[in-house]
Short mmCIF file of N, CA and C in Angstrom, two decimals:
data_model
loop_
_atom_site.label_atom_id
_atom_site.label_comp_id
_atom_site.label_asym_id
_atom_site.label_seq_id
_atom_site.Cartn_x
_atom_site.Cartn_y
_atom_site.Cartn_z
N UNK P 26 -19.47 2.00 -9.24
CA UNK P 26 -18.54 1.23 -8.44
C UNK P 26 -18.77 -0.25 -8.75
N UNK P 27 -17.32 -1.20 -9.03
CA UNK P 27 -17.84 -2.60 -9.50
C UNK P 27 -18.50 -3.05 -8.39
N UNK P 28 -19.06 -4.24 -8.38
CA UNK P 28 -19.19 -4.91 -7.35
C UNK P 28 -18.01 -5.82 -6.16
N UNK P 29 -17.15 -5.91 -6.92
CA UNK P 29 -15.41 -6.30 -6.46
C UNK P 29 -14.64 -5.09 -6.41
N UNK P 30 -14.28 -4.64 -5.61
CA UNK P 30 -12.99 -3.74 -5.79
C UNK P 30 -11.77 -3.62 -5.85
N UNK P 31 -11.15 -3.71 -7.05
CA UNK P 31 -9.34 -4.50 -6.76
C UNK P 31 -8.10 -3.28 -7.11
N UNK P 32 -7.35 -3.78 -7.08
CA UNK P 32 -6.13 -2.52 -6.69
C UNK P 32 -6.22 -1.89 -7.58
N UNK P 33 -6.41 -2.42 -9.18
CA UNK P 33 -6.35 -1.53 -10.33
C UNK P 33 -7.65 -0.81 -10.34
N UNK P 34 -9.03 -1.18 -9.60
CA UNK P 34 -9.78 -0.10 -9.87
C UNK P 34 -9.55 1.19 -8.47
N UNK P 35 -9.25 0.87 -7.64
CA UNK P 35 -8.48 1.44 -6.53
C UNK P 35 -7.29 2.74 -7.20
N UNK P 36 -6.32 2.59 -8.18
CA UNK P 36 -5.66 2.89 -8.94
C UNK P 36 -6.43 3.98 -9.39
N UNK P 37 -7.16 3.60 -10.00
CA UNK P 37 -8.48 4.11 -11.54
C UNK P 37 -9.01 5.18 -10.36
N UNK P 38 -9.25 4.71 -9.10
CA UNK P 38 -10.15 6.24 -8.71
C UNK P 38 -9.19 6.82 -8.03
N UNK P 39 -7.58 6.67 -7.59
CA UNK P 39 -7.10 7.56 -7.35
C UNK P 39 -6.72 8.64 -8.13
N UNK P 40 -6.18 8.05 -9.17
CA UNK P 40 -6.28 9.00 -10.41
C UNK P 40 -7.18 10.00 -10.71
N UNK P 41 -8.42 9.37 -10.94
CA UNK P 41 -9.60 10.74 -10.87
C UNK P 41 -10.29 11.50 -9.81
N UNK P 42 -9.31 11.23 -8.63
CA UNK P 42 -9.81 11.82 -7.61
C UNK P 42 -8.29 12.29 -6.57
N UNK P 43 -7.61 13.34 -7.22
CA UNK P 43 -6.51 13.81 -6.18
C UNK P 43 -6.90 14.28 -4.63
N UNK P 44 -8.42 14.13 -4.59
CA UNK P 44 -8.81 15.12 -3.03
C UNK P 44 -8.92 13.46 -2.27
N UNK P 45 -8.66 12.21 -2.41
CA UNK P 45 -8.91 11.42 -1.37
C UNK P 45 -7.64 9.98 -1.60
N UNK P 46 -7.15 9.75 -0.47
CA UNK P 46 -6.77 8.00 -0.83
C UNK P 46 -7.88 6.99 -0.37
N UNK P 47 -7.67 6.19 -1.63
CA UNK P 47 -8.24 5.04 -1.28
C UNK P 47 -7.60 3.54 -0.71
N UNK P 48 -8.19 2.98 0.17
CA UNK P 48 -7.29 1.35 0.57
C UNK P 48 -8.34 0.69 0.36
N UNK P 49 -8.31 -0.92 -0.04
CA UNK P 49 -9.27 -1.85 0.58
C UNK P 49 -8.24 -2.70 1.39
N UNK P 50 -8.85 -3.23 2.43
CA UNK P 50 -8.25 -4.60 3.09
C UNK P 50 -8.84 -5.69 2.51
N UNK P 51 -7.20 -6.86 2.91
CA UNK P 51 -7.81 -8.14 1.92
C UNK P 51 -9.17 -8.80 1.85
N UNK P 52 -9.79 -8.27 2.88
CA UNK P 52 -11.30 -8.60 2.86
C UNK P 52 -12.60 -7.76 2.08
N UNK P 53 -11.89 -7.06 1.32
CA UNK P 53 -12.67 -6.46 0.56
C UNK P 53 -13.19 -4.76 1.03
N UNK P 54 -12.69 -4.55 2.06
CA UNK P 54 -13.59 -3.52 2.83
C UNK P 54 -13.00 -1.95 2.10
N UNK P 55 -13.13 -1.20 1.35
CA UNK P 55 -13.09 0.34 1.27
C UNK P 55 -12.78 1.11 1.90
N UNK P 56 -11.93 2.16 2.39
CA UNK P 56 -11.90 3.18 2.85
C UNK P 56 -11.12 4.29 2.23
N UNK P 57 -11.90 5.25 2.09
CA UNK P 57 -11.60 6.53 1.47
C UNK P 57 -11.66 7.14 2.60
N UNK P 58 -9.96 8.38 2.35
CA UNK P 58 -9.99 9.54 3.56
C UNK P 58 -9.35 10.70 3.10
N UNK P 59 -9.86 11.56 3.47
CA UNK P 59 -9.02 13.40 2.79
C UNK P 59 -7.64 12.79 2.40
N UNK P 60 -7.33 13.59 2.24
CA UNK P 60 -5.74 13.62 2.21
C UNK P 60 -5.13 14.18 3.98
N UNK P 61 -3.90 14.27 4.21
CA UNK P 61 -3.73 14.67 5.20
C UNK P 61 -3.09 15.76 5.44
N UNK P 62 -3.52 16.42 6.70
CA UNK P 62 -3.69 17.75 7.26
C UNK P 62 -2.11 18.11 7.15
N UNK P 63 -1.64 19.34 7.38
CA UNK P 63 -0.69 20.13 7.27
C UNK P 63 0.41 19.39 8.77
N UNK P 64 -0.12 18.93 10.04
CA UNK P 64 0.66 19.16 10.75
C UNK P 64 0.97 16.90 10.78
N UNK P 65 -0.21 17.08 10.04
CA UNK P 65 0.67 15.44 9.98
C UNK P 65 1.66 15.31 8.92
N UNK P 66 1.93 16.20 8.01
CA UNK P 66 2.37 16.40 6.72
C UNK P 66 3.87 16.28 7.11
N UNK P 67 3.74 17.73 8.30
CA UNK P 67 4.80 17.61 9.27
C UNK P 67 5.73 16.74 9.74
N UNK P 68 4.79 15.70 10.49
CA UNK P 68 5.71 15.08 11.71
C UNK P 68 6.12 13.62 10.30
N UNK P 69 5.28 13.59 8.92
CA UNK P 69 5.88 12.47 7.98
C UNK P 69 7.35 13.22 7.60
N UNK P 70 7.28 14.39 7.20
CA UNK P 70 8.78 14.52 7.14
C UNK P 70 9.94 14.76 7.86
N UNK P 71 9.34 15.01 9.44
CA UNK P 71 10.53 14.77 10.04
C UNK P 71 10.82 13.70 10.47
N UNK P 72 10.09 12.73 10.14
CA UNK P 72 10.94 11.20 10.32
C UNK P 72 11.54 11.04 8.92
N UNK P 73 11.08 11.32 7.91
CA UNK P 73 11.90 10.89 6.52
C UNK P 73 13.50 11.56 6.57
N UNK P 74 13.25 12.54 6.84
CA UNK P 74 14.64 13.59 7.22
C UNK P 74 16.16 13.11 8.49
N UNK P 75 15.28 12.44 9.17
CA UNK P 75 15.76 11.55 10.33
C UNK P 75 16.32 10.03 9.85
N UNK P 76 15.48 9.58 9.13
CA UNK P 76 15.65 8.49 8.74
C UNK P 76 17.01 8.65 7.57
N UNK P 77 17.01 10.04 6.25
CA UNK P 77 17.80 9.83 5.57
C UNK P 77 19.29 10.48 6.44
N UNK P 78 19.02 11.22 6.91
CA UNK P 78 20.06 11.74 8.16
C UNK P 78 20.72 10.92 8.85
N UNK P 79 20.03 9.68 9.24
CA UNK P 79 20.62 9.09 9.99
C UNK P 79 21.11 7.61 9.08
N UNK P 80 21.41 7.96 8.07
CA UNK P 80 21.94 7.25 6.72
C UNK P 80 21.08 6.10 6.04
N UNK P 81 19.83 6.24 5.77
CA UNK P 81 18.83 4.94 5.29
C UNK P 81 18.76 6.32 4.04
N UNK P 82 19.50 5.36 2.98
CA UNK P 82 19.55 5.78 1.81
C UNK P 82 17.81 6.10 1.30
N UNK P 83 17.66 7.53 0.55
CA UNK P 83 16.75 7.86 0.08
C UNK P 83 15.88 7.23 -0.56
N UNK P 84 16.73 6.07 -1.24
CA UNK P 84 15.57 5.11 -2.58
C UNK P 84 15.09 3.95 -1.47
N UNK P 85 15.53 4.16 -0.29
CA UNK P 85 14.56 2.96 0.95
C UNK P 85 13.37 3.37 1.75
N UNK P 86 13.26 4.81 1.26
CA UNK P 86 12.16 5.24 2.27
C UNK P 86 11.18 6.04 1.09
N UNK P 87 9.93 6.32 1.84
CA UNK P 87 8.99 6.19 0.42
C UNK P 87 7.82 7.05 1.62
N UNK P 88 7.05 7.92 1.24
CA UNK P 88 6.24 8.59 1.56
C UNK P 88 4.54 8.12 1.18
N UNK P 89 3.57 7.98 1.84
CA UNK P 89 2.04 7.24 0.84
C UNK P 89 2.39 6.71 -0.54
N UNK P 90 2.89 5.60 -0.46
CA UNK P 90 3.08 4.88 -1.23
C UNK P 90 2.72 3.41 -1.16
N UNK P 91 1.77 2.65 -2.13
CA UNK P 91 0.34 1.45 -1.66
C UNK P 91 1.64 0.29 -1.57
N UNK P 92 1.48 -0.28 -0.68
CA UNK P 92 1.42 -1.55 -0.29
C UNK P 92 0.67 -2.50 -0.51
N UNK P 93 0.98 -3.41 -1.46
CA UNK P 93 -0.16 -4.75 -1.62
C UNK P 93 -0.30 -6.02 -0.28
N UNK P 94 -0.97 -6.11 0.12
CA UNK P 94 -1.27 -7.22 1.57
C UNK P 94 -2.25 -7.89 1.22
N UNK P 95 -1.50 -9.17 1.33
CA UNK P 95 -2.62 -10.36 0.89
C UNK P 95 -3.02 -10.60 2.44
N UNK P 96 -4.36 -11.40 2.37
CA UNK P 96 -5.20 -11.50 3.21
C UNK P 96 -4.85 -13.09 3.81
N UNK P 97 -5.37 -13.87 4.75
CA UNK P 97 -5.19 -14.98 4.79
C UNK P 97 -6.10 -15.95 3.89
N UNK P 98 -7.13 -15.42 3.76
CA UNK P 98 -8.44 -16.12 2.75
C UNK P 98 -7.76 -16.46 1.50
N UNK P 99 -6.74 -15.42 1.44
CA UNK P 99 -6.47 -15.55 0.16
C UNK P 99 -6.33 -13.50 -0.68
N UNK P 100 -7.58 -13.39 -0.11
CA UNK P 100 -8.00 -11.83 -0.72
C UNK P 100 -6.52 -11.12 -1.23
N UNK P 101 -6.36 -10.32 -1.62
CA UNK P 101 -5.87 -8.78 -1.84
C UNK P 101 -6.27 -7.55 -1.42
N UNK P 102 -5.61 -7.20 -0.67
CA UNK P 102 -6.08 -5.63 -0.21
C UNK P 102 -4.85 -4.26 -0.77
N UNK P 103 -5.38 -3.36 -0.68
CA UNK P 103 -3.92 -2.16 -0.49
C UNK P 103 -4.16 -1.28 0.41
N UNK P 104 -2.87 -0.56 0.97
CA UNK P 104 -2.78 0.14 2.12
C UNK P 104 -1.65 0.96 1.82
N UNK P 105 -1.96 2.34 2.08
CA UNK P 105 -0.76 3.07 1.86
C UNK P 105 -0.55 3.82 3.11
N UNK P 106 0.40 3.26 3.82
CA UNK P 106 0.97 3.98 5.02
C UNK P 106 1.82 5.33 5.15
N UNK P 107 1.70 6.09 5.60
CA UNK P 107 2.15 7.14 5.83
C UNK P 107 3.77 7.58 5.47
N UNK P 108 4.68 6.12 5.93
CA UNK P 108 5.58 6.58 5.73
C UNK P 108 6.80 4.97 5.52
N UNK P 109 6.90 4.30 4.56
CA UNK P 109 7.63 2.97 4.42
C UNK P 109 9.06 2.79 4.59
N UNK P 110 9.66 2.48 5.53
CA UNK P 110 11.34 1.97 5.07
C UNK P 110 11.30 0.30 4.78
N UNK P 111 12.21 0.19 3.41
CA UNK P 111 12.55 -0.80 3.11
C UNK P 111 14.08 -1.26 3.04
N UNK P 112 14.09 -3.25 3.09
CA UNK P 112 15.64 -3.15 3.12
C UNK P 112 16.54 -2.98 2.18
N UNK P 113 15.92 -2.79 0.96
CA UNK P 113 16.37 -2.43 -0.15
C UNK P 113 15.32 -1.33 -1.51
N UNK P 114 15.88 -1.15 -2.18
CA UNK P 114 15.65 -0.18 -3.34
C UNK P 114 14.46 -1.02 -3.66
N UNK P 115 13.29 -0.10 -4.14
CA UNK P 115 11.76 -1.06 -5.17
C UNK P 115 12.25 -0.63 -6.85
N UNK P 116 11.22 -1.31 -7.08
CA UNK P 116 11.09 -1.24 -8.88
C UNK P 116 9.49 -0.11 -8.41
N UNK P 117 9.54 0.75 -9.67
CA UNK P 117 8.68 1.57 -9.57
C UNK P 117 7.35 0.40 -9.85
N UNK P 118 6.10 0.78 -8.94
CA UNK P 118 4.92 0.93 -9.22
C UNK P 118 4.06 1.11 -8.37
N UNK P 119 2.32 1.01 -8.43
CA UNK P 119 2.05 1.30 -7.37
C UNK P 119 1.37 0.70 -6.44
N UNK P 120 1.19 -0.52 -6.50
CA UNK P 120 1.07 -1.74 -5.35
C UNK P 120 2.19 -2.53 -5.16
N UNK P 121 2.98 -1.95 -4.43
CA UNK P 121 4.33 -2.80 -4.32
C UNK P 121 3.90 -4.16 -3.10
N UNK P 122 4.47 -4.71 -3.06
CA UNK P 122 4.66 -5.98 -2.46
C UNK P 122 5.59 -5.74 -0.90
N UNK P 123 5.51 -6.32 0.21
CA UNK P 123 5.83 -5.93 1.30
C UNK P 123 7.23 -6.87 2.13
N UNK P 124 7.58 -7.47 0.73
CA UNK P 124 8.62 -8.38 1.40
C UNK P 124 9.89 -8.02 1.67
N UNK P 125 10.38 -6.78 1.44
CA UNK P 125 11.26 -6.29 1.38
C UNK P 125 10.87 -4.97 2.92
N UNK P 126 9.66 -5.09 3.11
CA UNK P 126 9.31 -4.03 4.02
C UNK P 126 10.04 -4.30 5.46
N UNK P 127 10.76 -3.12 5.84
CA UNK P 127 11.25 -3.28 7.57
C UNK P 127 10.61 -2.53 8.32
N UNK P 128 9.48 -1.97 8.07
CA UNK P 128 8.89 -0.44 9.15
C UNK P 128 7.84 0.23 8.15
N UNK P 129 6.70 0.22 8.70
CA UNK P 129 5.41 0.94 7.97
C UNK P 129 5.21 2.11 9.16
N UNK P 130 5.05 3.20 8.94
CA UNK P 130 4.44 4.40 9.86
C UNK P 130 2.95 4.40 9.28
N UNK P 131 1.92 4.73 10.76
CA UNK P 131 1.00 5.52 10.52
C UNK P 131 0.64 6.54 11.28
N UNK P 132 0.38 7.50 10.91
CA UNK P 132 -0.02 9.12 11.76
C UNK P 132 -1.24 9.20 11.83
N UNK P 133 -1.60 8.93 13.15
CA UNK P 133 -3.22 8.76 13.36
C UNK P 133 -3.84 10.20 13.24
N UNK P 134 -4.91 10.16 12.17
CA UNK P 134 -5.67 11.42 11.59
C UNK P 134 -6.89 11.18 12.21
N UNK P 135 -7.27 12.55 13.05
CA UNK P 135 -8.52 12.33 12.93
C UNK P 135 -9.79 11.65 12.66
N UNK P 136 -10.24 10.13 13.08
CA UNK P 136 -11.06 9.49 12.18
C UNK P 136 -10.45 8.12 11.90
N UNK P 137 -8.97 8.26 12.21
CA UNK P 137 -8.29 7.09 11.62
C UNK P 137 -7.91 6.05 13.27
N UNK P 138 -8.18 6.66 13.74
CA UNK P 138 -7.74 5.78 14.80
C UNK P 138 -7.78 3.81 14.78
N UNK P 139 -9.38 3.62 14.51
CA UNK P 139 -9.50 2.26 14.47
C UNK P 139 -8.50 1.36 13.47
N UNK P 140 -8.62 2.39 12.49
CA UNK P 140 -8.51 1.67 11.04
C UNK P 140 -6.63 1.47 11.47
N UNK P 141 -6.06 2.64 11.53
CA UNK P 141 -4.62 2.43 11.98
C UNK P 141 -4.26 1.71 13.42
N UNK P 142 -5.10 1.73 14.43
CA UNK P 142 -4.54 0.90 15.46
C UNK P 142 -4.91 -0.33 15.87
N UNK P 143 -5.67 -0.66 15.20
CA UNK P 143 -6.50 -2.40 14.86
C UNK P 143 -6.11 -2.94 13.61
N UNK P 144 -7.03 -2.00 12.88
CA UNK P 144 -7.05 -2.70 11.44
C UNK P 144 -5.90 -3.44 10.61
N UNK P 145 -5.15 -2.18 10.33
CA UNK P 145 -3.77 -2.30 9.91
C UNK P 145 -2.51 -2.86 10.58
N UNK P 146 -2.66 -3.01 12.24
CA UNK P 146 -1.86 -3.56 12.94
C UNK P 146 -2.18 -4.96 12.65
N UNK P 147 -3.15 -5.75 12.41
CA UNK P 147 -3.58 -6.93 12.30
C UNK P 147 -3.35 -7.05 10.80
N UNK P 148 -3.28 -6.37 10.13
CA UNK P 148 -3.01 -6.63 8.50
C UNK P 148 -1.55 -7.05 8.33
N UNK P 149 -0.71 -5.83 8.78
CA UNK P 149 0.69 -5.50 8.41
C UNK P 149 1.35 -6.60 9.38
N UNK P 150 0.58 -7.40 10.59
CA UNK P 150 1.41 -8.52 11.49
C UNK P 150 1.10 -9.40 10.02
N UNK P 151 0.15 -9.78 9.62
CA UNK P 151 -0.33 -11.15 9.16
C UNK P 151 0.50 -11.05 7.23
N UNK P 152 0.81 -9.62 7.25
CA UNK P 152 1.67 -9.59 6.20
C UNK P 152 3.15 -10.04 6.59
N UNK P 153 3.98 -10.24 7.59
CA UNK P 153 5.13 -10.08 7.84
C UNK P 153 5.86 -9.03 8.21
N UNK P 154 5.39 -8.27 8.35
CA UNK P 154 6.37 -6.23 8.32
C UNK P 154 6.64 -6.48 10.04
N UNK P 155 8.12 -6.77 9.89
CA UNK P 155 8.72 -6.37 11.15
C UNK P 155 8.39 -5.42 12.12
N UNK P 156 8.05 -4.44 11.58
CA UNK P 156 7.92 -3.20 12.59
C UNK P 156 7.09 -2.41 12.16
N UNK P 157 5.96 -1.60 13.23
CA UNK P 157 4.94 -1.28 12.43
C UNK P 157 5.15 -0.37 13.67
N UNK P 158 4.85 1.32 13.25
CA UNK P 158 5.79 2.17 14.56
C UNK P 158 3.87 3.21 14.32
N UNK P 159 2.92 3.59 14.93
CA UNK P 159 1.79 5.00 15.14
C UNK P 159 2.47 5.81 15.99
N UNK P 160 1.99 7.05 14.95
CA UNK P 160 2.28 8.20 15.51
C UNK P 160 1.30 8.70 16.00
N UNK P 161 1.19 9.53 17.40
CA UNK P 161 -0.64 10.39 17.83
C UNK P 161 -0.03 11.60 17.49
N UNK P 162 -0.72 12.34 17.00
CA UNK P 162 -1.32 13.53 16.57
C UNK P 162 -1.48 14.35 18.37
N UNK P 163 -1.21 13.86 19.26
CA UNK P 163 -1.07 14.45 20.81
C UNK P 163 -0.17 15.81 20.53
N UNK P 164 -0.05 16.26 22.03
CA UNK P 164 0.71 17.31 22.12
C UNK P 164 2.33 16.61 22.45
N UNK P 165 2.55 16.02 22.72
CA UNK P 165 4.21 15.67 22.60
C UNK P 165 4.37 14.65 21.33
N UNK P 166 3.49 14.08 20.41
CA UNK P 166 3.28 13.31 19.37
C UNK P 166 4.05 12.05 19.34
N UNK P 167 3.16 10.90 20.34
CA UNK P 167 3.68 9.94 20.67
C UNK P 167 4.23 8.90 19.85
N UNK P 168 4.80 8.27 19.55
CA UNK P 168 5.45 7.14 18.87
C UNK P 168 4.97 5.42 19.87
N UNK P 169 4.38 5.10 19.20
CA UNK P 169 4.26 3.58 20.04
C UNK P 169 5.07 2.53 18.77
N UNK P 170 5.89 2.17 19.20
CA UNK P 170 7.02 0.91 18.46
C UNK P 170 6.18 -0.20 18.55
N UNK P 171 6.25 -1.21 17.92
CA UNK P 171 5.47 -2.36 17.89
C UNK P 171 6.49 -3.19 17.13
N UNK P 172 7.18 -4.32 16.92
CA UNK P 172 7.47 -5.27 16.56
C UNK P 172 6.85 -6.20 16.78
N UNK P 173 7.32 -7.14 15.87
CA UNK P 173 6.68 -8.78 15.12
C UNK P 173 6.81 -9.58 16.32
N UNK P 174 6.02 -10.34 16.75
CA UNK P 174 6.45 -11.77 17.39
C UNK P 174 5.47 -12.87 17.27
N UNK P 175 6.31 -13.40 16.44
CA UNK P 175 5.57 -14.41 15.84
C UNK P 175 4.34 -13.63 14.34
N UNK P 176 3.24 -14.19 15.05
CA UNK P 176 2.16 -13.35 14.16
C UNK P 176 0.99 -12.11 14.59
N UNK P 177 1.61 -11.49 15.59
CA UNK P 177 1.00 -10.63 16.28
C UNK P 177 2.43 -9.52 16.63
N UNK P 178 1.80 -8.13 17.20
CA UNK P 178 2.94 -7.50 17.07
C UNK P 178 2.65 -7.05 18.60
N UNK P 179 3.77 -7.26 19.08
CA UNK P 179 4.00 -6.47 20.90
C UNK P 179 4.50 -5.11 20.90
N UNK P 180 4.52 -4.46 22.10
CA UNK P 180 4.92 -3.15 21.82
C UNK P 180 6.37 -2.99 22.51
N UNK P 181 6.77 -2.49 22.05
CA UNK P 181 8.68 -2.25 22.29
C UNK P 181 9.00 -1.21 23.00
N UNK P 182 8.31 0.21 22.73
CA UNK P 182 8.80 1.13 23.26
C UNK P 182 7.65 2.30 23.06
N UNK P 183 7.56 3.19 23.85
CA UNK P 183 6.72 4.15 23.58
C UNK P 183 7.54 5.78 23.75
N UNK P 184 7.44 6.75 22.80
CA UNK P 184 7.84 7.91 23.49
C UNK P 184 7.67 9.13 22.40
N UNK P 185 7.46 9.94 23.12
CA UNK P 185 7.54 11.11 22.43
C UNK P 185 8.42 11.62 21.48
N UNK P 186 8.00 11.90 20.13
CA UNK P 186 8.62 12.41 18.60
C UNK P 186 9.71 12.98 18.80
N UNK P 187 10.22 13.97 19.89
CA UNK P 187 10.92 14.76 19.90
C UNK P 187 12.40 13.96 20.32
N UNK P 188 12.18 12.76 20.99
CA UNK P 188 12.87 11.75 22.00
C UNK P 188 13.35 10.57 20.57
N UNK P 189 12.78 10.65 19.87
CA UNK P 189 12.89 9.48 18.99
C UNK P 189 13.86 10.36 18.03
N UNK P 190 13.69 11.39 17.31
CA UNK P 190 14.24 12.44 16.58
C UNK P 190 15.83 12.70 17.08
N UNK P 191 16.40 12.12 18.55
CA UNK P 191 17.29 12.51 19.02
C UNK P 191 17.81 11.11 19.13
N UNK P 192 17.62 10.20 18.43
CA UNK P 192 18.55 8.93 18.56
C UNK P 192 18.78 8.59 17.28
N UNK P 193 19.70 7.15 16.72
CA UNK P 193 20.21 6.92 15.82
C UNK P 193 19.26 6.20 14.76
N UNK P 194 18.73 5.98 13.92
CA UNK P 194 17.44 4.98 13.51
C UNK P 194 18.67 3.83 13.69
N UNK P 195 19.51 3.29 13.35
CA UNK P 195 20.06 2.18 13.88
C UNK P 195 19.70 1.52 15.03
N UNK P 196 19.89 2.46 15.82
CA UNK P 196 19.27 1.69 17.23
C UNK P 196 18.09 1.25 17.22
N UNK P 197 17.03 1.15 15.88
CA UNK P 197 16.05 0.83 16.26
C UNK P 197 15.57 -0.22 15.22
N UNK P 198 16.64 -1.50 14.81
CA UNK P 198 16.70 -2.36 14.45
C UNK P 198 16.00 -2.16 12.50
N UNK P 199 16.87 -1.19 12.09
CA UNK P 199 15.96 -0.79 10.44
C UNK P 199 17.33 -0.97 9.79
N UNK P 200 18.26 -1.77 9.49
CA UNK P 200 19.37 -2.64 8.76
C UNK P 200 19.59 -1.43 8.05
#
């Protein structure tokens, strides 16, 4: 392992390692985690299905796919969220850039709690991403909405998967 870890060696061990993703945050920090379980596998495609259903063209939404987030120091980190809508079409690769980002999902796994409801909430505000929506892994599989204000993100709305699945994604400010 170098002593620096940057997206392309991040890259380099996803490649030789299909059993884990890797992120660093712009501060340098590592985290490797399984891949994810069958029933989060789940609730990522019934929002993708929802989302193209409810007309957000296919080439705007993107499944674990890395996000590059610069740090304020300066750093580089990557993060691949569960589930991305953007306001337009990307150019293929695999640290894309987040300026185009309207909505990052994460499906809290087992283990992931901190990292998705701190970590990355404080990353993805200080990146710009309008809307940053966790899913719990609960028995009604909650949705907590979070939008931007300013440089911190407030919470908008909270409710159960099944409740969100039954409205328009329009209504929920994704252009």
């Amino acid at each position: 392992m170098p002593p620096i870890v940057t997206l392309d060696d991040l890259t380099a061990m996803m490649a030789e390692d299909e059993h884990h993703r890797y992120e660093i945050s712009p501060e340098g920090v590592l985290s490797i985690m399984p891949p994810p379980g069958y029933a989060h596998a789940i609730i990522a495609t019934r929002l993708m299905v929802w989302f193209a259903q409810g007309g957000v063209p296919a080439e705007r939404i993107a499944q674990a796919v890395g996000l590059r987030i610069l740090g304020r120091d300066g750093g580089v980190g990557g993060r691949i969220p569960d589930l991305v809508v953007w306001s337009k079409a990307q150019t293929d690769g695999v640290w894309l850039p987040v300026a185009d980002v309207l909505l990052v999902v994460e499906i809290i796994s087992p283990g992931s709690e901190g990292i998705d409801t701190v970590t990355k909430r404080l990353e993805y505000a200080a990146a710009g991403i309008a809307q940053y929506w966790v899913v719990d892994q609960d028995s009604a599989q909650t949705v907590t909405m979070h939008h931007l204000d300013g440089n911190h993100y407030t919470v908008r709305a909270t409710m159960p998967l099944a409740w969100l699945l039954n409205t328009d994604p329009t209504e929920h400010d994704l252009g």
